[in-house]
PDB file of C-alpha atoms in Angstrom:
ATOM      1  CA  ASP Q 211     -45.217-135.734 -29.554  1.00 68.00           C
ATOM      2  CA  VAL Q 212     -45.218-132.613 -31.716  1.00 69.00           C
ATOM      3  CA  LYS Q 213     -43.123-132.726 -34.809  1.00 89.00           C
ATOM      4  CA  VAL Q 214     -41.842-130.244 -37.367  1.00 94.00           C
ATOM      5  CA  THR Q 215     -39.811-131.940 -40.062  1.00 95.00           C
ATOM      6  CA  GLN Q 216     -37.478-130.225 -42.464  1.00 95.00           C
ATOM      7  CA  SER Q 217     -36.734-132.376 -45.464  1.00 90.00           C
ATOM      8  CA  SER Q 218     -32.977-131.803 -45.572  1.00 91.00           C
ATOM      9  CA  ARG Q 219     -30.416-131.243 -42.823  1.00 92.00           C
ATOM     10  CA  TYR Q 220     -27.704-130.141 -45.239  1.00 95.00           C
ATOM     11  CA  LEU Q 221     -27.879-128.771 -48.763  1.00 96.00           C
ATOM     12  CA  VAL Q 222     -25.163-127.604 -51.127  1.00 97.00           C
ATOM     13  CA  LYS Q 223     -26.270-125.603 -54.150  1.00 97.00           C
ATOM     14  CA  ARG Q 224     -24.656-123.489 -56.816  1.00 97.00           C
ATOM     15  CA  THR Q 225     -25.178-119.798 -57.406  1.00 97.00           C
ATOM     16  CA  GLY Q 226     -28.205-119.180 -59.590  1.00 97.00           C
ATOM     17  CA  GLU Q 227     -29.927-122.452 -58.801  1.00 97.00           C
ATOM     18  CA  LYS Q 228     -33.546-122.551 -57.713  1.00 97.00           C
ATOM     19  CA  VAL Q 229     -33.718-124.037 -54.225  1.00 97.00           C
ATOM     20  CA  PHE Q 230     -36.684-125.502 -52.381  1.00 97.00           C
ATOM     21  CA  LEU Q 231     -36.680-125.997 -48.623  1.00 97.00           C
ATOM     22  CA  GLU Q 232     -39.574-128.082 -47.376  1.00 96.00           C
ATOM     23  CA  CYS Q 233     -41.204-128.142 -43.960  1.00 97.00           C
ATOM     24  CA  VAL Q 234     -43.997-130.378 -42.697  1.00 97.00           C
ATOM     25  CA  GLN Q 235     -45.791-130.239 -39.345  1.00 96.00           C
ATOM     26  CA  ASP Q 236     -48.093-132.850 -37.884  1.00 94.00           C
ATOM     27  CA  MET Q 237     -49.814-130.713 -35.236  1.00 90.00           C
ATOM     28  CA  ASP Q 238     -52.591-129.253 -37.407  1.00 91.00           C
ATOM     29  CA  HIS Q 239     -51.163-125.788 -36.714  1.00 90.00           C
ATOM     30  CA  GLU Q 240     -52.483-122.796 -38.583  1.00 89.00           C
ATOM     31  CA  ASN Q 241     -49.298-120.717 -38.416  1.00 88.00           C
ATOM     32  CA  MET Q 242     -46.012-121.621 -40.033  1.00 92.00           C
ATOM     33  CA  PHE Q 243     -42.779-119.642 -40.188  1.00 93.00           C
ATOM     34  CA  TRP Q 244     -39.448-119.556 -41.945  1.00 96.00           C
ATOM     35  CA  TYR Q 245     -36.466-118.060 -40.138  1.00 95.00           C
ATOM     36  CA  ARG Q 246     -32.878-117.551 -41.071  1.00 96.00           C
ATOM     37  CA  GLN Q 247     -30.238-118.010 -38.356  1.00 93.00           C
ATOM     38  CA  ASP Q 248     -26.811-116.406 -38.663  1.00 92.00           C
ATOM     39  CA  PRO Q 249     -24.074-116.064 -36.022  1.00 86.00           C
ATOM     40  CA  GLY Q 250     -24.355-112.797 -34.153  1.00 83.00           C
ATOM     41  CA  LEU Q 251     -27.705-111.976 -35.753  1.00 87.00           C
ATOM     42  CA  GLY Q 252     -29.960-114.505 -34.052  1.00 87.00           C
ATOM     43  CA  LEU Q 253     -33.142-115.550 -35.817  1.00 90.00           C
ATOM     44  CA  ARG Q 254     -34.688-113.325 -38.426  1.00 92.00           C
ATOM     45  CA  LEU Q 255     -38.136-113.936 -39.849  1.00 92.00           C
ATOM     46  CA  ILE Q 256     -38.305-114.375 -43.612  1.00 96.00           C
ATOM     47  CA  TYR Q 257     -41.991-115.176 -44.163  1.00 95.00           C
ATOM     48  CA  PHE Q 258     -44.892-116.556 -42.233  1.00 90.00           C
ATOM     49  CA  SER Q 259     -48.235-118.045 -43.147  1.00 92.00           C
ATOM     50  CA  TYR Q 260     -51.379-118.029 -41.046  1.00 88.00           C
ATOM     51  CA  ASP Q 261     -53.494-120.170 -43.344  1.00 89.00           C
ATOM     52  CA  VAL Q 262     -53.346-122.175 -46.527  1.00 93.00           C
ATOM     53  CA  LYS Q 263     -52.392-119.980 -49.481  1.00 91.00           C
ATOM     54  CA  MET Q 264     -51.895-117.007 -47.131  1.00 91.00           C
ATOM     55  CA  LYS Q 265     -48.503-115.454 -46.468  1.00 93.00           C
ATOM     56  CA  GLU Q 266     -46.960-112.357 -45.012  1.00 92.00           C
ATOM     57  CA  LYS Q 267     -43.497-110.931 -45.364  1.00 94.00           C
ATOM     58  CA  GLY Q 268     -41.252-110.972 -42.358  1.00 91.00           C
ATOM     59  CA  ASP Q 269     -38.199-108.865 -41.711  1.00 89.00           C
ATOM     60  CA  ILE Q 270     -35.971-110.123 -44.545  1.00 95.00           C
ATOM     61  CA  PRO Q 271     -38.123-111.411 -47.438  1.00 96.00           C
ATOM     62  CA  GLU Q 272     -35.904-110.185 -50.268  1.00 96.00           C
ATOM     63  CA  GLY Q 273     -34.659-113.018 -52.449  1.00 96.00           C
ATOM     64  CA  TYR Q 274     -37.161-115.493 -51.041  1.00 97.00           C
ATOM     65  CA  SER Q 275     -40.683-116.649 -51.748  1.00 97.00           C
ATOM     66  CA  VAL Q 276     -42.942-119.188 -50.044  1.00 97.00           C
ATOM     67  CA  SER Q 277     -45.715-121.581 -50.876  1.00 97.00           C
ATOM     68  CA  ARG Q 278     -48.416-123.079 -48.679  1.00 97.00           C
ATOM     69  CA  GLU Q 279     -50.759-125.266 -50.677  1.00 96.00           C
ATOM     70  CA  LYS Q 280     -51.614-127.585 -47.795  1.00 96.00           C
ATOM     71  CA  LYS Q 281     -52.012-126.819 -44.117  1.00 96.00           C
ATOM     72  CA  GLU Q 282     -49.219-129.104 -43.012  1.00 96.00           C
ATOM     73  CA  ARG Q 283     -46.597-128.025 -45.540  1.00 97.00           C
ATOM     74  CA  PHE Q 284     -44.731-124.736 -45.944  1.00 97.00           C
ATOM     75  CA  SER Q 285     -42.035-124.336 -48.571  1.00 97.00           C
ATOM     76  CA  LEU Q 286     -39.318-121.723 -48.800  1.00 98.00           C
ATOM     77  CA  ILE Q 287     -38.064-120.958 -52.301  1.00 98.00           C
ATOM     78  CA  LEU Q 288     -34.852-119.285 -53.313  1.00 97.00           C
ATOM     79  CA  GLU Q 289     -35.549-118.290 -56.908  1.00 94.00           C
ATOM     80  CA  SER Q 290     -31.874-117.758 -57.762  1.00 96.00           C
ATOM     81  CA  ALA Q 291     -29.575-118.715 -54.942  1.00 97.00           C
ATOM     82  CA  SER Q 292     -26.744-116.397 -54.055  1.00 97.00           C
ATOM     83  CA  THR Q 293     -23.740-116.871 -51.785  1.00 97.00           C
ATOM     84  CA  ASN Q 294     -25.156-114.433 -49.234  1.00 96.00           C
ATOM     85  CA  GLN Q 295     -28.028-116.856 -48.703  1.00 98.00           C
ATOM     86  CA  THR Q 296     -25.673-119.405 -47.190  1.00 97.00           C
ATOM     87  CA  SER Q 297     -27.179-119.876 -43.749  1.00 96.00           C
ATOM     88  CA  MET Q 298     -29.148-122.076 -41.365  1.00 95.00           C
ATOM     89  CA  TYR Q 299     -32.863-122.063 -42.123  1.00 97.00           C
ATOM     90  CA  LEU Q 300     -35.382-122.936 -39.429  1.00 96.00           C
ATOM     91  CA  CYS Q 301     -39.041-123.740 -39.888  1.00 96.00           C
ATOM     92  CA  ALA Q 302     -41.551-123.362 -37.063  1.00 92.00           C
ATOM     93  CA  SER Q 303     -45.274-123.739 -36.489  1.00 91.00           C
ATOM     94  CA  SER Q 304     -47.795-122.568 -33.912  1.00 87.00           C
ATOM     95  CA  SER Q 305     -51.498-122.723 -33.304  1.00 82.00           C
ATOM     96  CA  ALA Q 306     -53.871-119.994 -34.444  1.00 71.00           C
ATOM     97  CA  GLY Q 307     -54.368-116.645 -32.775  1.00 66.00           C
ATOM     98  CA  GLY Q 308     -51.310-114.690 -33.754  1.00 56.00           C
ATOM     99  CA  ARG Q 309     -47.667-115.391 -33.390  1.00 54.00           C
ATOM    100  CA  VAL Q 310     -47.085-113.528 -30.189  1.00 60.00           C
ATOM    101  CA  LYS Q 311     -48.479-115.676 -27.402  1.00 65.00           C
ATOM    102  CA  ASN Q 312     -48.517-119.042 -29.017  1.00 71.00           C
ATOM    103  CA  ILE Q 313     -45.574-121.318 -28.564  1.00 81.00           C
ATOM    104  CA  GLN Q 314     -43.577-121.940 -31.702  1.00 86.00           C
ATOM    105  CA  TYR Q 315     -42.318-125.442 -32.375  1.00 88.00           C
ATOM    106  CA  PHE Q 316     -39.173-125.691 -34.447  1.00 91.00           C
ATOM    107  CA  GLY Q 317     -37.697-128.133 -36.887  1.00 93.00           C
ATOM    108  CA  ALA Q 318     -34.054-129.190 -36.662  1.00 92.00           C
ATOM    109  CA  GLY Q 319     -32.991-126.786 -39.380  1.00 94.00           C
ATOM    110  CA  THR Q 320     -31.497-126.956 -42.861  1.00 96.00           C
ATOM    111  CA  ARG Q 321     -27.932-125.782 -43.295  1.00 95.00           C
ATOM    112  CA  LEU Q 322     -27.675-124.401 -46.821  1.00 97.00           C
ATOM    113  CA  SER Q 323     -24.382-123.663 -48.523  1.00 97.00           C
ATOM    114  CA  VAL Q 324     -24.435-121.768 -51.808  1.00 97.00           C
ATOM    115  CA  LEU Q 325     -21.189-122.041 -53.760  1.00 96.00           C
TER     116      LEU Q 325
ATOM    117  CA  ALA B1172     -38.256 -99.632 -31.951  1.00 60.00           C
ATOM    118  CA  GLN B1173     -38.602-102.829 -30.016  1.00 63.00           C
ATOM    119  CA  SER B1174     -35.496-104.905 -29.451  1.00 85.00           C
ATOM    120  CA  VAL B1175     -34.086-107.750 -27.439  1.00 91.00           C
ATOM    121  CA  THR B1176     -30.526-107.706 -26.122  1.00 93.00           C
ATOM    122  CA  GLN B1177     -28.526-110.625 -24.861  1.00 95.00           C
ATOM    123  CA  PRO B1178     -25.309-108.942 -23.798  1.00 95.00           C
ATOM    124  CA  ASP B1179     -23.288-112.127 -23.329  1.00 94.00           C
ATOM    125  CA  ILE B1180     -22.324-113.806 -26.575  1.00 94.00           C
ATOM    126  CA  HIS B1181     -20.601-116.694 -24.845  1.00 96.00           C
ATOM    127  CA  ILE B1182     -20.491-117.942 -21.245  1.00 97.00           C
ATOM    128  CA  THR B1183     -18.432-120.733 -19.723  1.00 97.00           C
ATOM    129  CA  VAL B1184     -19.362-122.300 -16.397  1.00 97.00           C
ATOM    130  CA  SER B1185     -18.194-125.324 -14.450  1.00 97.00           C
ATOM    131  CA  GLU B1186     -20.533-128.246 -14.036  1.00 97.00           C
ATOM    132  CA  GLY B1187     -22.461-127.844 -10.781  1.00 97.00           C
ATOM    133  CA  ALA B1188     -22.066-124.078 -10.713  1.00 97.00           C
ATOM    134  CA  SER B1189     -24.986-121.684 -10.910  1.00 97.00           C
ATOM    135  CA  LEU B1190     -25.925-119.946 -14.129  1.00 97.00           C
ATOM    136  CA  GLU B1191     -27.538-116.664 -15.053  1.00 97.00           C
ATOM    137  CA  LEU B1192     -28.116-115.585 -18.646  1.00 98.00           C
ATOM    138  CA  ARG B1193     -29.118-112.002 -19.201  1.00 98.00           C
ATOM    139  CA  CYS B1194     -31.885-110.659 -21.399  1.00 97.00           C
ATOM    140  CA  ASN B1195     -33.026-107.071 -21.737  1.00 95.00           C
ATOM    141  CA  TYR B1196     -35.815-105.798 -23.913  1.00 92.00           C
ATOM    142  CA  SER B1197     -36.970-102.479 -25.191  1.00 89.00           C
ATOM    143  CA  TYR B1198     -40.753-102.145 -25.327  1.00 82.00           C
ATOM    144  CA  GLY B1199     -43.179 -99.626 -23.881  1.00 74.00           C
ATOM    145  CA  ALA B1200     -45.732-102.056 -22.504  1.00 78.00           C
ATOM    146  CA  THR B1201     -45.430-105.417 -20.780  1.00 77.00           C
ATOM    147  CA  PRO B1202     -44.244-107.894 -23.365  1.00 84.00           C
ATOM    148  CA  TYR B1203     -44.704-111.624 -23.642  1.00 89.00           C
ATOM    149  CA  LEU B1204     -41.346-113.160 -22.790  1.00 92.00           C
ATOM    150  CA  PHE B1205     -39.794-116.465 -23.756  1.00 93.00           C
ATOM    151  CA  TRP B1206     -36.575-118.407 -23.396  1.00 96.00           C
ATOM    152  CA  TYR B1207     -35.691-121.029 -25.985  1.00 96.00           C
ATOM    153  CA  VAL B1208     -32.757-123.446 -26.041  1.00 96.00           C
ATOM    154  CA  GLN B1209     -31.033-124.856 -29.099  1.00 94.00           C
ATOM    155  CA  SER B1210     -28.879-127.927 -28.565  1.00 92.00           C
ATOM    156  CA  PRO B1211     -26.232-128.688 -31.179  1.00 86.00           C
ATOM    157  CA  GLY B1212     -27.826-129.868 -34.400  1.00 81.00           C
ATOM    158  CA  GLN B1213     -31.324-129.332 -33.092  1.00 84.00           C
ATOM    159  CA  GLY B1214     -34.114-126.841 -33.514  1.00 86.00           C
ATOM    160  CA  LEU B1215     -35.219-124.492 -30.768  1.00 91.00           C
ATOM    161  CA  GLN B1216     -37.138-125.790 -27.775  1.00 92.00           C
ATOM    162  CA  LEU B1217     -39.181-123.647 -25.408  1.00 92.00           C
ATOM    163  CA  LEU B1218     -37.773-123.532 -21.867  1.00 96.00           C
ATOM    164  CA  LEU B1219     -40.304-121.195 -20.298  1.00 95.00           C
ATOM    165  CA  LYS B1220     -42.574-118.236 -20.921  1.00 92.00           C
ATOM    166  CA  TYR B1221     -44.028-115.266 -19.091  1.00 92.00           C
ATOM    167  CA  PHE B1222     -47.309-113.616 -20.008  1.00 88.00           C
ATOM    168  CA  SER B1223     -48.583-112.165 -16.733  1.00 86.00           C
ATOM    169  CA  GLY B1224     -48.898-112.875 -13.021  1.00 89.00           C
ATOM    170  CA  ASP B1225     -46.074-114.205 -10.879  1.00 91.00           C
ATOM    171  CA  THR B1226     -42.871-112.669 -12.141  1.00 92.00           C
ATOM    172  CA  LEU B1227     -40.812-115.765 -11.303  1.00 96.00           C
ATOM    173  CA  VAL B1228     -41.567-118.511 -13.772  1.00 96.00           C
ATOM    174  CA  GLN B1229     -40.438-122.101 -13.719  1.00 97.00           C
ATOM    175  CA  GLY B1230     -39.538-123.977 -16.833  1.00 96.00           C
ATOM    176  CA  ILE B1231     -38.310-127.341 -17.977  1.00 95.00           C
ATOM    177  CA  LYS B1232     -34.920-128.854 -17.134  1.00 94.00           C
ATOM    178  CA  GLY B1233     -34.717-126.969 -13.830  1.00 96.00           C
ATOM    179  CA  PHE B1234     -34.575-123.489 -15.352  1.00 97.00           C
ATOM    180  CA  GLU B1235     -36.354-120.426 -14.031  1.00 98.00           C
ATOM    181  CA  ALA B1236     -36.569-116.806 -15.109  1.00 98.00           C
ATOM    182  CA  GLU B1237     -37.592-113.614 -13.405  1.00 97.00           C
ATOM    183  CA  PHE B1238     -39.346-110.702 -15.053  1.00 95.00           C
ATOM    184  CA  LYS B1239     -38.221-107.361 -13.657  1.00 94.00           C
ATOM    185  CA  ARG B1240     -40.242-104.552 -15.129  1.00 92.00           C
ATOM    186  CA  SER B1241     -38.095-101.821 -13.599  1.00 92.00           C
ATOM    187  CA  GLN B1242     -35.002-103.217 -15.304  1.00 93.00           C
ATOM    188  CA  SER B1243     -36.731-104.382 -18.508  1.00 93.00           C
ATOM    189  CA  SER B1244     -35.089-107.723 -17.937  1.00 95.00           C
ATOM    190  CA  PHE B1245     -35.977-111.394 -18.077  1.00 97.00           C
ATOM    191  CA  ASN B1246     -32.891-113.262 -16.908  1.00 98.00           C
ATOM    192  CA  LEU B1247     -32.661-117.025 -17.042  1.00 98.00           C
ATOM    193  CA  ARG B1248     -31.217-118.923 -14.075  1.00 98.00           C
ATOM    194  CA  LYS B1249     -30.315-122.423 -13.044  1.00 98.00           C
ATOM    195  CA  PRO B1250     -28.876-123.268  -9.617  1.00 97.00           C
ATOM    196  CA  SER B1251     -26.662-126.139 -10.757  1.00 97.00           C
ATOM    197  CA  VAL B1252     -25.594-126.610 -14.349  1.00 97.00           C
ATOM    198  CA  HIS B1253     -25.245-130.041 -15.948  1.00 96.00           C
ATOM    199  CA  TRP B1254     -22.971-130.868 -18.873  1.00 95.00           C
ATOM    200  CA  SER B1255     -26.076-131.494 -20.986  1.00 94.00           C
ATOM    201  CA  ASP B1256     -27.053-127.829 -20.606  1.00 96.00           C
ATOM    202  CA  ALA B1257     -24.345-126.814 -23.069  1.00 96.00           C
ATOM    203  CA  ALA B1258     -26.321-125.177 -25.876  1.00 97.00           C
ATOM    204  CA  GLU B1259     -27.331-121.845 -27.313  1.00 96.00           C
ATOM    205  CA  TYR B1260     -30.006-119.906 -25.478  1.00 97.00           C
ATOM    206  CA  PHE B1261     -32.337-117.382 -27.044  1.00 95.00           C
ATOM    207  CA  CYS B1262     -34.511-114.826 -25.343  1.00 95.00           C
ATOM    208  CA  ALA B1263     -37.578-113.719 -27.296  1.00 92.00           C
ATOM    209  CA  VAL B1264     -40.176-111.011 -26.923  1.00 89.00           C
ATOM    210  CA  GLY B1265     -43.704-110.773 -28.250  1.00 84.00           C
ATOM    211  CA  THR B1266     -45.682-107.546 -28.297  1.00 76.00           C
ATOM    212  CA  THR B1267     -49.378-106.752 -28.297  1.00 71.00           C
ATOM    213  CA  GLY B1268     -48.841-105.406 -31.800  1.00 67.00           C
ATOM    214  CA  ASN B1269     -48.258-108.989 -32.934  1.00 66.00           C
ATOM    215  CA  GLN B1270     -44.530-108.519 -33.375  1.00 73.00           C
ATOM    216  CA  PHE B1271     -42.040-111.129 -32.241  1.00 79.00           C
ATOM    217  CA  TYR B1272     -38.305-110.714 -31.805  1.00 86.00           C
ATOM    218  CA  PHE B1273     -35.458-113.043 -30.918  1.00 90.00           C
ATOM    219  CA  GLY B1274     -32.245-111.989 -29.256  1.00 92.00           C
ATOM    220  CA  THR B1275     -28.919-112.854 -30.818  1.00 92.00           C
ATOM    221  CA  GLY B1276     -28.331-115.755 -28.462  1.00 94.00           C
ATOM    222  CA  THR B1277     -25.883-116.760 -25.731  1.00 96.00           C
ATOM    223  CA  SER B1278     -23.704-119.804 -26.235  1.00 96.00           C
ATOM    224  CA  LEU B1279     -23.122-121.796 -23.050  1.00 97.00           C
ATOM    225  CA  THR B1280     -20.097-124.034 -22.533  1.00 97.00           C
ATOM    226  CA  VAL B1281     -20.001-126.327 -19.505  1.00 97.00           C
ATOM    227  CA  ILE B1282     -16.611-127.558 -18.317  1.00 96.00           C
ATOM    228  CA  PRO B1283     -16.162-130.632 -16.107  1.00 90.00           C
TER     229      PRO B1283
END
């Protein structure tokens, strides 16, 4: 059974803190994604990675960075958390060949609150 | 610009009734089309997809969707809804330019 695991279901952080969201997949997928989900806005892509140490900006990369040192792990970093980054964050992975046709498998999400 | 529209933010249906969730897209060529479902507290799960061929596609959990090029639509249907279908449903579109877009979602409530 395919599995994408996000390390935390809920996180509460303070403004200005550095925040790490971790995602691990066990499907040997080349592509990994970070999305942000907000009511009325759907899912918006923050960053994606198509290989180890490779990354591309999505639609809303400002205020975020990512790290992919190993194929199975993709981290989202909030360098200095702000209240407008309070949201649900979803990680996904897919096999190689572009992100259009390949099915994305999602983790359960991390609900981040920044106070 | 490409976009995906789910015009219904929230839908309520009775258990056993039929269901249709609407999805419209804006894209010049034939897109790759997907429906995902998100149950409470869960990530998104693929229900079905359309790439080419038969415009009526069958998915998991008894869902189906029909691609209508003339209407730029890919509506999701189920003939008889179960209480466990209560969830949020997302339509998504992929383009040949390697872009991928999600709609804003439709929340489904099922009443006994």
